[in-house]
């Protein structure tokens, strides 16, 4: 519900307000900001007036609880813009079930995440961990490396992240194939349907997962999927942790069927200390951090500001979910 004088109330972080106040006031004159400071949720009576909310990246992860509780308790919320691309969390699902319009920031993190996926491939192909350990030990010891040039890569999931991984890999002279639900014709490489996933996996030296999480993709990388991959292939996951049956992945790595993995996302986060993935020399573990660049944060804010202008003008929003 708007304020008593009919003005729209916007819930947003102090950092976003301070950075973009002039533009917000220009495109949405009269809009009332409810500025989230600190890390505690607002009282319910304050939240009753909120119409719009922006869940921005500066709140993740330290201030997430307070902003999420505030958004959840804004019972008259009409539209939420989130900095993330993935919206599979129950938090987002419950809001949509309430009738809240949801838009995401798909594409904002595509560049840094894709570059991180390529980093995993470069590091694993060169056994970078041995180099760094030897450097720490002041040990001069050479070893053979693999090349990405001419190697085959399967990119599974061709949203903005998968498209960027494929584009960079093609530029590196890799032989790239892609898998997505339906080929659109704008992919930079031959593209196949999900029904052909295992066939494509069987042709790849490298597999990069950039799928969204849906009921159909949960545990799509299971024992059968890993068995279909070439002996000595390597696996990259920058999509969602729940895409992977982690026990099956660990077994494939321990058996030597897979030669390595680069993983930024996990079924349980933080990754439990007892997970065997931590101790594997041929596995790179990063803390769901591949897209956390200052530039991607600015891109997500730009998506919000553009959508705010559209909201005020009554035109369709970009990046709508559902």
Short mmCIF file of C-alpha atoms in Angstrom, two decimals, residues 164-314:
data_model
loop_
_atom_site.label_atom_id
_atom_site.label_comp_id
_atom_site.label_asym_id
_atom_site.label_seq_id
_atom_site.Cartn_x
_atom_site.Cartn_y
_atom_site.Cartn_z
CA UNK A 164 29.89 -16.36 -22.66
CA UNK A 165 31.79 -19.52 -21.70
CA UNK A 166 31.21 -20.87 -25.20
CA UNK A 167 32.25 -17.60 -26.83
CA UNK A 168 35.55 -17.44 -24.94
CA UNK A 169 36.24 -21.13 -25.51
CA UNK A 170 35.70 -20.74 -29.26
CA UNK A 171 38.18 -17.83 -29.19
CA UNK A 172 40.66 -20.17 -27.48
CA UNK A 173 40.27 -22.57 -30.41
CA UNK A 174 38.46 -25.20 -28.37
CA UNK A 175 36.00 -27.50 -30.11
CA UNK A 176 32.77 -26.44 -28.42
CA UNK A 177 29.37 -28.09 -28.34
CA UNK A 178 26.44 -26.91 -26.24
CA UNK A 179 23.35 -28.43 -24.66
CA UNK A 180 20.18 -26.52 -23.88
CA UNK A 181 16.48 -27.18 -23.74
CA UNK A 182 15.85 -25.79 -27.23
CA UNK A 183 18.45 -24.49 -29.66
CA UNK A 184 17.69 -20.92 -30.76
CA UNK A 185 20.17 -20.55 -33.58
CA UNK A 186 22.19 -17.71 -32.04
CA UNK A 187 24.68 -19.98 -30.26
CA UNK A 188 28.37 -19.70 -31.24
CA UNK A 189 28.67 -23.49 -31.58
CA UNK A 190 26.67 -26.62 -32.49
CA UNK A 191 23.87 -26.98 -29.94
CA UNK A 192 21.88 -30.04 -28.93
CA UNK A 193 18.82 -30.75 -26.81
CA UNK A 194 18.88 -32.05 -23.25
CA UNK A 195 17.76 -35.45 -24.59
CA UNK A 196 21.20 -35.71 -26.22
CA UNK A 197 23.11 -34.69 -23.08
CA UNK A 198 24.94 -37.97 -22.48
CA UNK A 199 26.00 -38.24 -26.12
CA UNK A 200 27.50 -34.74 -25.96
CA UNK A 201 29.19 -35.48 -22.62
CA UNK A 202 30.82 -38.53 -24.17
CA UNK A 203 32.57 -36.38 -26.77
CA UNK A 204 34.01 -33.80 -24.36
CA UNK A 205 37.37 -33.39 -22.66
CA UNK A 206 35.82 -30.65 -20.52
CA UNK A 207 32.23 -30.17 -19.31
CA UNK A 208 31.03 -26.80 -18.02
CA UNK A 209 27.68 -26.70 -16.24
CA UNK A 210 25.84 -23.37 -16.32
CA UNK A 211 22.27 -24.62 -16.00
CA UNK A 212 19.60 -23.01 -13.84
CA UNK A 213 18.10 -25.19 -11.12
CA UNK A 214 14.64 -26.53 -11.94
CA UNK A 215 12.85 -29.76 -11.02
CA UNK A 216 14.06 -31.17 -14.34
CA UNK A 217 17.73 -30.27 -13.81
CA UNK A 218 18.17 -31.30 -10.17
CA UNK A 219 20.90 -33.99 -10.09
CA UNK A 220 21.14 -33.97 -13.89
CA UNK A 221 24.82 -34.74 -13.30
CA UNK A 222 24.43 -38.13 -11.65
CA UNK A 223 26.27 -41.44 -11.77
CA UNK A 224 25.07 -42.14 -15.33
CA UNK A 225 26.06 -38.67 -16.54
CA UNK A 226 29.57 -38.94 -15.11
CA UNK A 227 29.93 -42.48 -16.48
CA UNK A 228 29.03 -41.18 -19.94
CA UNK A 229 31.96 -38.75 -19.85
CA UNK A 230 35.34 -39.69 -21.29
CA UNK A 231 37.90 -41.19 -18.91
CA UNK A 232 40.16 -38.32 -17.92
CA UNK A 233 37.56 -35.61 -18.61
CA UNK A 234 37.24 -32.66 -16.24
CA UNK A 235 34.07 -31.10 -14.85
CA UNK A 236 33.26 -27.44 -14.12
CA UNK A 237 30.16 -26.26 -12.23
CA UNK A 238 29.22 -22.58 -12.06
CA UNK A 239 25.46 -23.19 -12.23
CA UNK A 240 23.87 -24.50 -9.04
CA UNK A 241 25.16 -27.05 -6.56
CA UNK A 242 21.97 -29.10 -6.65
CA UNK A 243 22.54 -29.84 -10.34
CA UNK A 244 25.12 -32.36 -9.18
CA UNK A 245 24.83 -35.57 -7.19
CA UNK A 246 27.94 -34.80 -5.13
CA UNK A 247 28.41 -38.38 -3.99
CA UNK A 248 28.49 -39.46 -7.64
CA UNK A 249 30.97 -36.66 -8.44
CA UNK A 250 33.26 -37.63 -5.54
CA UNK A 251 33.14 -41.28 -6.62
CA UNK A 252 34.03 -40.37 -10.23
CA UNK A 253 36.97 -38.29 -9.01
CA UNK A 254 38.20 -40.87 -6.50
CA UNK A 255 38.07 -43.64 -9.09
CA UNK A 256 40.11 -41.58 -11.53
CA UNK A 257 37.37 -41.63 -14.16
CA UNK A 258 37.30 -37.84 -13.92
CA UNK A 259 40.69 -36.15 -13.90
CA UNK A 260 39.57 -33.04 -12.05
CA UNK A 261 36.89 -30.50 -11.26
CA UNK A 262 36.46 -26.77 -10.73
CA UNK A 263 33.51 -26.03 -8.45
CA UNK A 264 32.02 -22.73 -7.32
CA UNK A 265 28.63 -24.01 -6.16
CA UNK A 266 27.60 -26.85 -3.87
CA UNK A 267 24.49 -28.60 -2.62
CA UNK A 268 25.25 -27.35 0.91
CA UNK A 269 26.89 -23.96 1.34
CA UNK A 270 29.29 -23.33 2.95
CA UNK A 271 30.76 -26.62 1.78
CA UNK A 272 31.00 -28.78 4.94
CA UNK A 273 34.52 -29.21 6.32
CA UNK A 274 34.16 -32.98 6.13
CA UNK A 275 33.52 -32.96 2.36
CA UNK A 276 36.24 -34.96 0.57
CA UNK A 277 36.23 -32.34 -2.18
CA UNK A 278 38.31 -30.05 0.04
CA UNK A 279 41.24 -32.43 0.15
CA UNK A 280 41.48 -33.45 -3.50
CA UNK A 281 44.56 -32.16 -5.30
CA UNK A 282 42.73 -32.21 -8.63
CA UNK A 283 39.75 -30.16 -7.43
CA UNK A 284 39.46 -26.37 -7.22
CA UNK A 285 36.93 -25.22 -4.61
CA UNK A 286 35.79 -21.59 -4.55
CA UNK A 287 33.14 -20.18 -2.17
CA UNK A 288 30.29 -19.33 -4.59
CA UNK A 289 32.33 -16.29 -5.48
CA UNK A 290 32.85 -16.44 -9.24
CA UNK A 291 30.53 -13.55 -10.07
CA UNK A 292 31.37 -11.19 -7.22
CA UNK A 293 33.01 -8.39 -9.13
CA UNK A 294 32.44 -4.68 -8.55
CA UNK A 295 31.56 -4.36 -12.23
CA UNK A 296 28.85 -7.02 -12.07
CA UNK A 297 27.39 -5.26 -9.02
CA UNK A 298 27.12 -2.05 -11.03
CA UNK A 299 25.49 -3.93 -13.91
CA UNK A 300 22.82 -5.35 -11.60
CA UNK A 301 22.13 -1.88 -10.22
CA UNK A 302 21.82 -0.55 -13.77
CA UNK A 303 19.23 -3.24 -14.53
CA UNK A 304 17.27 -2.16 -11.47
CA UNK A 305 17.43 1.53 -12.36
CA UNK A 306 16.29 0.85 -15.90
CA UNK A 307 13.42 -1.27 -14.59
CA UNK A 308 12.48 1.41 -12.05
CA UNK A 309 12.09 3.87 -14.90
CA UNK A 310 9.95 1.33 -16.74
CA UNK A 311 7.83 0.75 -13.63
CA UNK A 312 7.15 4.45 -13.25
CA UNK A 313 6.33 4.76 -16.96
CA UNK A 314 4.06 1.72 -16.89
#
